[in-house]
Amino acid sequence: MQTARRRPPAPAALLTAAALVAVTGLTGCAAEPDPGVITVLNSATDIEHAQEQEFYDRCARRIGVKVRQISVPADQVAAKALRMASSHSLTDILDLDGSELPQFAATGGLVPLKEAGVAVTGMSAAAGTLGSYQGTQYGIARSVNSLALFYNADVLREAGVEPPTTWAELKATAKKLTRGSRYGMAFSATPNADGVYQFLPFFWSAGGDESRLDDGKGAPALRLWKDLVDQKSASGAVVTWNQQDIAEQFIGGRAAMMVNGPWNVPVLNEHKDLNWAVAPIPVPEAGRPPVPPIGGTVMTVPRTGDEDRQRTAAKIINCLNERRNQVDWGESRNNVPTRTSAAAEYTAKNPKLAAFAEEVETARSRTDRVGERWPVVSDALASAFQSVLTGRAGPEAALAQAQAQATADE
């Protein structure tokens, strides 16, 4: 997963962003950067680093430079950016989780893509929301991920049911598929980014608004989750299961369906006897499109003060986002390319994952409406579904409390 699940503590990220704007572009005693090497800070650790380098080299050779990656674990990118900025050695490209971008862009520490010379035409609207802040695009994603409904095709066929498309069908199908130690449905409801990411498709598809949690429109989504647990079609342990946990439940035959993302495809493919398939996430009523969150990392150009290097960085980013490179990158990550022509080609070549490409058309960024306030809103949403699933509050009361929590500092 392209860090869709992970979010560092808000104060650290905000501190980093503030420090970036304070120190980027200033001169200092740091060594002069090599004019023939463009540097990148990202979270591409282990095998991802080698995959990334292949694509960077592909573009760097054309431009006549080299690219050097500095890769750290995803939850350390923000802190690493702060340290590098304070020593005037920030990289030419900063690869951020999409949910972090507003916290950096709000301070002026990033160059708007248009100003930097990065082309954004031909990209999906949903991908644009992932890299934008207050109407200006500061980051661009080469591919994105979302959530869909994975199901065991053999189990559904034996039960004589089709993948559910509506909430009513979801409840009925999950109940029918629940047998012995196998639950019909699995989802993550942990009180963190994992659980919130999983709740959003239901909350948003119901008409929920993260900027007005207490308007009543999101309450049916909480009621749906509670009904699934109460009718024992989903385990009460969902309040402790993260997205990896529910994948393990699904692989082990203890869940017939699960909400999850394409980052699980490699491990699912390791189990040759598991006949899995993917469908869009069920919606409240037939005919309404699902509205899942869009996740991934976005490439940004920090305002370092060196316009020549910024232009070269933009050329690298433009090359990486060409159709062929996006298709190849999407296939390597099981993610949907953001260029519409590349997404169409990817879908034709990977029909088993077509549901993700379909959902990206109506997906949106978690920070689209609340910007840098997202970490606080996310925590409030997590408190709401935890309260409902553990029986401490009803849906309306839980969301009223969530709104108070999300706006306590305003």
CSV table of C-alpha atoms in Angstrom, one decimal:
chain,number,residue,atom,x,y,z
A,1,MET,CA,0.0,0.0,0.0
A,2,GLN,CA,1.3,3.4,-0.8
A,3,THR,CA,1.1,4.5,2.8
A,4,ALA,CA,-2.6,5.0,2.6
A,5,ARG,CA,-3.0,3.6,6.1
A,6,ARG,CA,-0.2,5.4,7.8
A,7,ARG,CA,-0.4,8.9,9.3
A,8,PRO,CA,2.2,10.3,11.6
A,9,PRO,CA,1.1,12.3,14.6
A,10,ALA,CA,-0.2,15.7,13.5
A,11,PRO,CA,2.0,17.9,15.6
A,12,ALA,CA,5.2,16.4,14.2
A,13,ALA,CA,4.0,16.8,10.6
A,14,LEU,CA,2.9,20.4,11.2
A,15,LEU,CA,6.2,21.2,12.9
A,16,THR,CA,8.0,19.7,9.9
A,17,ALA,CA,6.0,21.8,7.5
A,18,ALA,CA,6.6,25.0,9.5
A,19,ALA,CA,10.3,24.3,9.6
A,20,LEU,CA,10.3,23.6,5.8
A,21,VAL,CA,9.0,27.0,5.0
A,22,ALA,CA,11.4,28.6,7.5
A,23,VAL,CA,14.5,27.1,6.1
A,24,THR,CA,14.0,26.1,2.5
A,25,GLY,CA,15.5,28.5,0.0
A,26,LEU,CA,18.0,29.9,2.6
A,27,THR,CA,21.7,29.7,2.1
A,28,GLY,CA,23.8,27.9,4.6
A,29,CYS,CA,27.0,26.0,5.1
A,30,ALA,CA,25.9,22.8,3.6
A,31,ALA,CA,27.9,21.3,0.7
A,32,GLU,CA,26.9,22.4,-2.8
A,33,PRO,CA,24.7,19.7,-4.3
A,34,ASP,CA,26.0,17.8,-7.3
A,35,PRO,CA,24.6,19.5,-10.4
A,36,GLY,CA,24.3,16.2,-12.2
A,37,VAL,CA,22.4,14.4,-9.4
A,38,ILE,CA,18.7,14.9,-8.5
A,39,THR,CA,17.8,13.7,-5.0
A,40,VAL,CA,14.5,12.2,-3.8
A,41,LEU,CA,13.2,11.6,-0.3
A,42,ASN,CA,10.7,8.9,-0.1
A,43,SER,CA,9.4,5.9,1.8
A,44,ALA,CA,10.5,3.3,-0.8
A,45,THR,CA,12.2,0.8,1.5
A,46,ASP,CA,13.4,-2.7,0.7
A,47,ILE,CA,12.2,-4.0,-2.7
A,48,GLU,CA,10.3,-0.8,-3.4
A,49,HIS,CA,13.6,1.1,-3.5
A,50,ALA,CA,14.9,-1.0,-6.3
A,51,GLN,CA,11.6,-0.7,-8.2
A,52,GLU,CA,11.7,3.0,-7.9
A,53,GLN,CA,15.3,3.3,-9.0
A,54,GLU,CA,14.5,1.4,-12.2
A,55,PHE,CA,12.0,4.1,-13.2
A,56,TYR,CA,14.1,7.0,-12.0
A,57,ASP,CA,17.0,5.7,-14.1
A,58,ARG,CA,14.7,5.3,-17.1
A,59,CYS,CA,13.9,9.0,-17.0
A,60,ALA,CA,17.2,10.3,-15.7
A,61,ARG,CA,19.1,8.9,-18.7
A,62,ARG,CA,16.9,10.8,-21.1
A,63,ILE,CA,17.5,14.1,-19.3
A,64,GLY,CA,21.2,13.5,-18.8
A,65,VAL,CA,21.3,13.4,-15.0
A,66,LYS,CA,21.3,10.7,-12.2
A,67,VAL,CA,18.8,10.3,-9.5
A,68,ARG,CA,19.7,9.3,-5.9
A,69,GLN,CA,17.0,8.2,-3.5
A,70,ILE,CA,17.0,8.6,0.2
A,71,SER,CA,14.5,6.1,1.5
A,72,VAL,CA,13.2,5.8,5.0
A,73,PRO,CA,10.2,4.1,6.6
A,74,ALA,CA,6.9,5.9,5.8
A,75,ASP,CA,6.3,7.2,9.3
A,76,GLN,CA,9.8,8.8,9.3
A,77,VAL,CA,9.5,10.8,6.1
A,78,ALA,CA,8.2,14.0,7.8
A,79,ALA,CA,10.9,13.9,10.5
A,80,LYS,CA,13.6,13.3,8.0
A,81,ALA,CA,12.4,16.2,5.8
A,82,LEU,CA,12.7,18.4,8.9
A,83,ARG,CA,16.2,17.4,9.6
A,84,MET,CA,17.3,17.9,6.0
A,85,ALA,CA,15.6,21.2,5.7
A,86,SER,CA,17.2,22.5,8.9
A,87,SER,CA,20.7,21.7,7.4
A,88,HIS,CA,19.8,23.2,4.0
A,89,SER,CA,20.1,19.8,2.3
A,90,LEU,CA,16.5,19.0,1.5
A,91,THR,CA,16.0,16.9,-1.6
A,92,ASP,CA,14.9,18.1,-5.0
A,93,ILE,CA,11.8,15.9,-4.9
A,94,LEU,CA,9.8,15.1,-1.8
A,95,ASP,CA,7.5,12.1,-2.0
A,96,LEU,CA,4.7,12.6,0.6
A,97,ASP,CA,1.7,10.6,1.6
A,98,GLY,CA,-1.3,12.4,0.1
A,99,SER,CA,-2.9,13.0,3.5
A,100,GLU,CA,0.3,14.9,4.6
A,101,LEU,CA,0.5,17.3,1.7
A,102,PRO,CA,-1.9,20.0,3.1
A,103,GLN,CA,0.3,20.4,6.2
A,104,PHE,CA,3.3,21.2,4.0
A,105,ALA,CA,1.5,23.2,1.3
A,106,ALA,CA,-0.2,25.4,3.9
A,107,THR,CA,3.2,26.9,4.9
A,108,GLY,CA,4.4,27.8,1.4
A,109,GLY,CA,7.2,25.3,1.5
A,110,LEU,CA,6.2,23.6,-1.7
A,111,VAL,CA,6.3,25.0,-5.3
A,112,PRO,CA,2.9,24.8,-7.1
A,113,LEU,CA,3.2,22.2,-9.9
A,114,LYS,CA,2.3,24.7,-12.6
A,115,GLU,CA,5.0,27.1,-11.4
A,116,ALA,CA,7.5,24.3,-11.3
A,117,GLY,CA,6.8,23.2,-14.8
A,118,VAL,CA,5.0,19.9,-14.0
A,119,ALA,CA,2.3,18.9,-16.4
A,120,VAL,CA,-1.0,17.8,-14.8
A,121,THR,CA,-3.3,17.7,-17.9
A,122,GLY,CA,-4.9,14.3,-18.7
A,123,MET,CA,-5.0,13.2,-15.1
A,124,SER,CA,-8.1,11.9,-13.3
A,125,ALA,CA,-10.0,14.4,-11.2
A,126,ALA,CA,-9.8,12.2,-8.1
A,127,ALA,CA,-6.0,12.1,-8.4
A,128,GLY,CA,-6.0,15.9,-8.6
A,129,THR,CA,-7.7,16.1,-5.2
A,130,LEU,CA,-5.0,14.0,-3.7
A,131,GLY,CA,-2.3,16.5,-4.6
A,132,SER,CA,-4.2,19.8,-4.1
A,133,TYR,CA,-4.5,22.3,-1.3
A,134,GLN,CA,-7.0,25.1,-1.5
A,135,GLY,CA,-7.5,24.8,-5.2
A,136,THR,CA,-3.8,24.7,-6.1
A,137,GLN,CA,-2.0,21.4,-7.1
A,138,TYR,CA,1.3,20.9,-5.3
A,139,GLY,CA,1.7,17.2,-5.7
A,140,ILE,CA,1.1,14.5,-8.3
A,141,ALA,CA,0.6,10.8,-7.9
A,142,ARG,CA,1.8,8.3,-10.5
A,143,SER,CA,-0.7,5.7,-9.3
A,144,VAL,CA,-3.3,5.5,-6.6
A,145,ASN,CA,-5.0,2.9,-4.5
A,146,SER,CA,-8.4,2.6,-2.9
A,147,LEU,CA,-10.6,0.0,-1.3
A,148,ALA,CA,-13.0,-2.6,-2.8
A,149,LEU,CA,-14.8,-5.8,-1.7
A,150,PHE,CA,-12.7,-8.9,-2.0
A,151,TYR,CA,-14.7,-12.1,-2.0
A,152,ASN,CA,-14.0,-15.9,-2.1
A,153,ALA,CA,-15.6,-16.8,-5.4
A,154,ASP,CA,-15.8,-20.5,-4.5
A,155,VAL,CA,-17.6,-19.8,-1.3
A,156,LEU,CA,-20.1,-17.4,-2.9
A,157,ARG,CA,-20.8,-19.9,-5.8
A,158,GLU,CA,-21.4,-22.8,-3.3
A,159,ALA,CA,-23.9,-20.6,-1.4
A,160,GLY,CA,-25.6,-19.6,-4.6
A,161,VAL,CA,-25.1,-15.8,-4.1
A,162,GLU,CA,-23.6,-13.0,-6.2
A,163,PRO,CA,-21.3,-10.3,-4.8
A,164,PRO,CA,-23.5,-7.8,-3.0
A,165,THR,CA,-24.0,-4.4,-4.6
A,166,THR,CA,-26.2,-2.6,-2.0
A,167,TRP,CA,-26.1,-2.5,1.8
A,168,ALA,CA,-29.2,-4.6,2.1
A,169,GLU,CA,-27.6,-7.2,-0.1
A,170,LEU,CA,-24.4,-7.0,1.9
A,171,LYS,CA,-26.2,-7.7,5.2
A,172,ALA,CA,-28.2,-10.6,3.6
A,173,THR,CA,-25.2,-12.1,1.8
A,174,ALA,CA,-22.9,-11.8,4.8
A,175,LYS,CA,-25.5,-13.5,7.0
A,176,LYS,CA,-25.9,-16.4,4.5
A,177,LEU,CA,-22.1,-16.9,4.2
A,178,THR,CA,-21.6,-17.0,7.9
A,179,ARG,CA,-21.0,-20.7,8.9
A,180,GLY,CA,-19.2,-22.2,11.8
A,181,SER,CA,-15.9,-20.4,12.3
A,182,ARG,CA,-16.3,-18.4,9.1
A,183,TYR,CA,-17.8,-14.9,9.2
A,184,GLY,CA,-19.5,-13.6,6.1
A,185,MET,CA,-17.7,-10.2,6.2
A,186,ALA,CA,-14.5,-8.7,7.6
A,187,PHE,CA,-13.4,-5.1,7.9
A,188,SER,CA,-11.0,-3.1,10.0
A,189,ALA,CA,-12.5,-0.8,12.7
A,190,THR,CA,-9.3,0.0,14.6
A,191,PRO,CA,-9.1,3.5,16.2
A,192,ASN,CA,-6.5,4.7,13.8
A,193,ALA,CA,-5.9,5.4,10.1
A,194,ASP,CA,-6.6,1.8,9.1
A,195,GLY,CA,-10.1,1.8,10.5
A,196,VAL,CA,-10.9,5.3,9.3
A,197,TYR,CA,-9.7,4.5,5.8
A,198,GLN,CA,-12.1,1.5,5.8
A,199,PHE,CA,-15.0,3.5,7.2
A,200,LEU,CA,-14.9,6.3,4.7
A,201,PRO,CA,-16.4,4.4,1.7
A,202,PHE,CA,-19.5,3.7,3.8
A,203,PHE,CA,-19.6,7.2,5.4
A,204,TRP,CA,-19.1,9.1,2.2
A,205,SER,CA,-21.4,6.8,0.1
A,206,ALA,CA,-24.1,7.6,2.6
A,207,GLY,CA,-23.6,11.3,2.1
A,208,GLY,CA,-21.5,11.8,5.2
A,209,ASP,CA,-19.5,15.0,5.4
A,210,GLU,CA,-16.2,15.1,7.3
A,211,SER,CA,-16.5,18.9,7.8
A,212,ARG,CA,-20.0,18.4,9.4
A,213,LEU,CA,-19.9,15.1,11.2
A,214,ASP,CA,-23.1,15.8,13.1
A,215,ASP,CA,-25.4,16.5,10.2
A,216,GLY,CA,-26.9,13.0,10.5
A,217,LYS,CA,-26.0,11.9,7.0
A,218,GLY,CA,-23.2,9.6,8.1
A,219,ALA,CA,-25.2,7.8,10.8
A,220,PRO,CA,-26.5,5.0,8.6
A,221,ALA,CA,-22.9,4.0,7.9
A,222,LEU,CA,-22.3,3.5,11.6
A,223,ARG,CA,-25.6,1.6,11.8
A,224,LEU,CA,-24.6,-0.7,9.0
A,225,TRP,CA,-21.3,-1.7,10.7
A,226,LYS,CA,-23.1,-2.2,14.0
A,227,ASP,CA,-25.8,-4.4,12.3
A,228,LEU,CA,-23.1,-6.6,10.7
A,229,VAL,CA,-21.5,-7.2,14.1
A,230,ASP,CA,-24.8,-7.6,16.0
A,231,GLN,CA,-26.1,-10.2,13.6
A,232,LYS,CA,-22.8,-12.0,14.0
A,233,SER,CA,-22.0,-11.7,10.2
A,234,ALA,CA,-18.8,-9.9,11.2
A,235,SER,CA,-16.6,-10.5,14.3
A,236,GLY,CA,-16.7,-8.2,17.2
A,237,ALA,CA,-12.9,-8.3,17.0
A,238,VAL,CA,-13.0,-5.9,14.0
A,239,VAL,CA,-12.4,-3.1,16.6
A,240,THR,CA,-8.9,-4.6,17.0
A,241,TRP,CA,-8.2,-6.0,13.5
A,242,ASN,CA,-6.0,-3.9,11.2
A,243,GLN,CA,-6.1,-4.3,7.4
A,244,GLN,CA,-3.4,-7.0,7.5
A,245,ASP,CA,-5.4,-8.9,10.1
A,246,ILE,CA,-8.5,-9.0,8.0
A,247,ALA,CA,-6.5,-10.2,5.0
A,248,GLU,CA,-5.2,-13.1,7.2
A,249,GLN,CA,-8.8,-13.9,8.2
A,250,PHE,CA,-9.8,-14.0,4.6
A,251,ILE,CA,-6.8,-16.1,3.5
A,252,GLY,CA,-7.4,-18.5,6.4
A,253,GLY,CA,-11.0,-19.1,5.3
A,254,ARG,CA,-12.4,-17.3,8.4
A,255,ALA,CA,-14.0,-14.6,6.3
A,256,ALA,CA,-15.8,-15.0,3.0
A,257,MET,CA,-15.6,-11.3,2.1
A,258,MET,CA,-13.5,-8.4,3.2
A,259,VAL,CA,-12.9,-4.7,2.5
A,260,ASN,CA,-9.3,-4.2,1.6
A,261,GLY,CA,-6.9,-2.7,-1.0
A,262,PRO,CA,-4.7,-3.8,-3.8
A,263,TRP,CA,-1.6,-3.9,-1.6
A,264,ASN,CA,-2.9,-7.4,-0.6
A,265,VAL,CA,-2.8,-8.8,-4.1
A,266,PRO,CA,0.8,-10.2,-3.9
A,267,VAL,CA,0.1,-12.2,-0.7
A,268,LEU,CA,-3.3,-13.4,-2.0
A,269,ASN,CA,-1.6,-14.6,-5.2
A,270,GLU,CA,0.7,-16.7,-3.1
A,271,HIS,CA,-2.2,-18.9,-2.1
A,272,LYS,CA,-3.0,-20.8,-5.3
A,273,ASP,CA,-6.0,-22.6,-3.9
A,274,LEU,CA,-7.7,-19.3,-3.0
A,275,ASN,CA,-10.1,-18.2,-5.8
A,276,TRP,CA,-10.5,-14.6,-5.0
A,277,ALA,CA,-12.2,-11.8,-6.9
A,278,VAL,CA,-12.9,-8.1,-6.4
A,279,ALA,CA,-16.1,-6.1,-6.7
A,280,PRO,CA,-17.0,-2.4,-5.9
A,281,ILE,CA,-17.9,-1.6,-2.3
A,282,PRO,CA,-21.7,-1.9,-1.8
A,283,VAL,CA,-23.6,1.3,-1.7
A,284,PRO,CA,-26.7,2.4,0.3
A,285,GLU,CA,-29.0,2.2,-2.7
A,286,ALA,CA,-28.7,0.7,-6.2
A,287,GLY,CA,-27.6,3.2,-8.8
A,288,ARG,CA,-25.5,5.3,-6.4
A,289,PRO,CA,-21.7,5.3,-7.0
A,290,PRO,CA,-19.4,4.3,-4.2
A,291,VAL,CA,-17.2,7.1,-2.9
A,292,PRO,CA,-14.1,5.5,-1.4
A,293,PRO,CA,-11.0,7.3,-0.3
A,294,ILE,CA,-8.1,7.6,-2.7
A,295,GLY,CA,-4.6,6.9,-1.3
A,296,GLY,CA,-1.0,7.0,-2.3
A,297,THR,CA,2.0,9.2,-2.4
A,298,VAL,CA,2.5,12.4,-4.3
A,299,MET,CA,5.7,13.8,-5.7
A,300,THR,CA,6.2,17.4,-4.7
A,301,VAL,CA,8.9,20.0,-5.5
A,302,PRO,CA,10.2,21.7,-2.3
A,303,ARG,CA,10.9,25.4,-2.5
A,304,THR,CA,14.7,25.1,-2.1
A,305,GLY,CA,15.5,28.4,-3.9
A,306,ASP,CA,17.4,26.7,-6.7
A,307,GLU,CA,15.2,27.2,-9.7
A,308,ASP,CA,17.5,25.3,-12.1
A,309,ARG,CA,17.3,22.1,-9.9
A,310,GLN,CA,13.5,22.6,-9.5
A,311,ARG,CA,13.1,22.6,-13.3
A,312,THR,CA,15.2,19.5,-13.7
A,313,ALA,CA,13.1,17.8,-10.9
A,314,ALA,CA,10.0,18.8,-12.8
A,315,LYS,CA,11.3,17.1,-16.0
A,316,ILE,CA,11.9,13.9,-14.0
A,317,ILE,CA,8.4,14.0,-12.6
A,318,ASN,CA,6.9,14.7,-16.1
A,319,CYS,CA,8.7,11.7,-17.5
A,320,LEU,CA,7.6,9.4,-14.7
A,321,ASN,CA,4.0,10.4,-15.4
A,322,GLU,CA,4.1,9.6,-19.1
A,323,ARG,CA,1.5,7.0,-20.1
A,324,ARG,CA,3.9,4.1,-20.6
A,325,ASN,CA,5.7,4.7,-17.4
A,326,GLN,CA,2.4,5.1,-15.4
A,327,VAL,CA,1.1,1.8,-16.8
A,328,ASP,CA,4.3,0.0,-16.0
A,329,TRP,CA,4.5,1.5,-12.5
A,330,GLY,CA,0.8,0.8,-11.8
A,331,GLU,CA,1.3,-2.9,-12.7
A,332,SER,CA,4.4,-3.2,-10.5
A,333,ARG,CA,2.4,-1.8,-7.5
A,334,ASN,CA,-1.1,-3.2,-8.4
A,335,ASN,CA,-2.3,0.4,-8.3
A,336,VAL,CA,-4.4,2.4,-10.8
A,337,PRO,CA,-2.5,5.0,-12.9
A,338,THR,CA,-3.7,8.5,-12.6
A,339,ARG,CA,-3.4,9.5,-16.3
A,340,THR,CA,-6.8,8.5,-17.7
A,341,SER,CA,-5.3,7.0,-20.9
A,342,ALA,CA,-2.9,4.9,-18.7
A,343,ALA,CA,-5.8,3.8,-16.4
A,344,ALA,CA,-7.8,2.5,-19.4
A,345,GLU,CA,-4.8,0.5,-20.6
A,346,TYR,CA,-4.1,-0.8,-17.1
A,347,THR,CA,-7.7,-1.9,-16.7
A,348,ALA,CA,-7.7,-3.7,-20.0
A,349,LYS,CA,-4.5,-5.5,-19.1
A,350,ASN,CA,-5.6,-6.3,-15.5
A,351,PRO,CA,-9.3,-7.1,-15.6
A,352,LYS,CA,-9.3,-8.8,-12.3
A,353,LEU,CA,-8.6,-5.4,-10.6
A,354,ALA,CA,-11.0,-3.4,-12.7
A,355,ALA,CA,-13.2,-2.6,-9.7
A,356,PHE,CA,-10.4,-0.5,-8.3
A,357,ALA,CA,-10.1,1.5,-11.6
A,358,GLU,CA,-13.9,1.9,-11.6
A,359,GLU,CA,-13.9,3.2,-8.0
A,360,VAL,CA,-11.1,5.7,-8.6
A,361,GLU,CA,-13.4,7.6,-10.9
A,362,THR,CA,-15.6,8.6,-7.9
A,363,ALA,CA,-13.0,8.4,-5.1
A,364,ARG,CA,-11.6,11.5,-3.4
A,365,SER,CA,-8.8,12.6,-1.1
A,366,ARG,CA,-9.3,12.5,2.7
A,367,THR,CA,-8.0,16.0,2.9
A,368,ASP,CA,-10.2,17.4,0.1
A,369,ARG,CA,-12.6,19.2,2.4
A,370,VAL,CA,-10.8,19.7,5.6
A,371,GLY,CA,-7.2,20.2,4.5
A,372,GLU,CA,-4.6,20.2,7.2
A,373,ARG,CA,-7.4,19.6,9.8
A,374,TRP,CA,-7.7,16.0,8.6
A,375,PRO,CA,-5.7,14.3,11.4
A,376,VAL,CA,-8.0,15.8,14.0
A,377,VAL,CA,-11.1,14.8,12.0
A,378,SER,CA,-9.7,11.3,11.5
A,379,ASP,CA,-9.3,10.8,15.2
A,380,ALA,CA,-12.8,12.0,15.8
A,381,LEU,CA,-14.3,9.6,13.2
A,382,ALA,CA,-12.3,6.7,14.8
A,383,SER,CA,-13.8,7.6,18.2
A,384,ALA,CA,-17.3,7.5,16.7
A,385,PHE,CA,-17.2,4.1,15.2
A,386,GLN,CA,-15.4,2.6,18.1
A,387,SER,CA,-18.1,4.0,20.5
A,388,VAL,CA,-20.9,2.5,18.3
A,389,LEU,CA,-19.3,-0.9,17.8
A,390,THR,CA,-18.5,-1.3,21.5
A,391,GLY,CA,-22.0,-0.2,22.5
A,392,ARG,CA,-21.0,3.0,24.3
A,393,ALA,CA,-23.1,5.2,22.1
A,394,GLY,CA,-25.6,5.2,19.2
A,395,PRO,CA,-24.7,6.5,15.8
A,396,GLU,CA,-26.2,10.0,16.1
A,397,ALA,CA,-24.7,10.6,19.6
A,398,ALA,CA,-21.3,9.3,18.5
A,399,LEU,CA,-21.1,11.6,15.5
A,400,ALA,CA,-22.3,14.6,17.6
A,401,GLN,CA,-19.5,13.9,20.0
A,402,ALA,CA,-17.1,13.4,17.1
A,403,GLN,CA,-18.0,16.9,15.8
A,404,ALA,CA,-17.3,18.4,19.2
A,405,GLN,CA,-14.0,16.6,19.3
A,406,ALA,CA,-13.0,17.7,15.8
A,407,THR,CA,-13.8,21.3,16.5
A,408,ALA,CA,-12.6,21.6,20.1
A,409,ASP,CA,-9.6,23.8,19.1
A,410,GLU,CA,-11.5,26.1,16.8
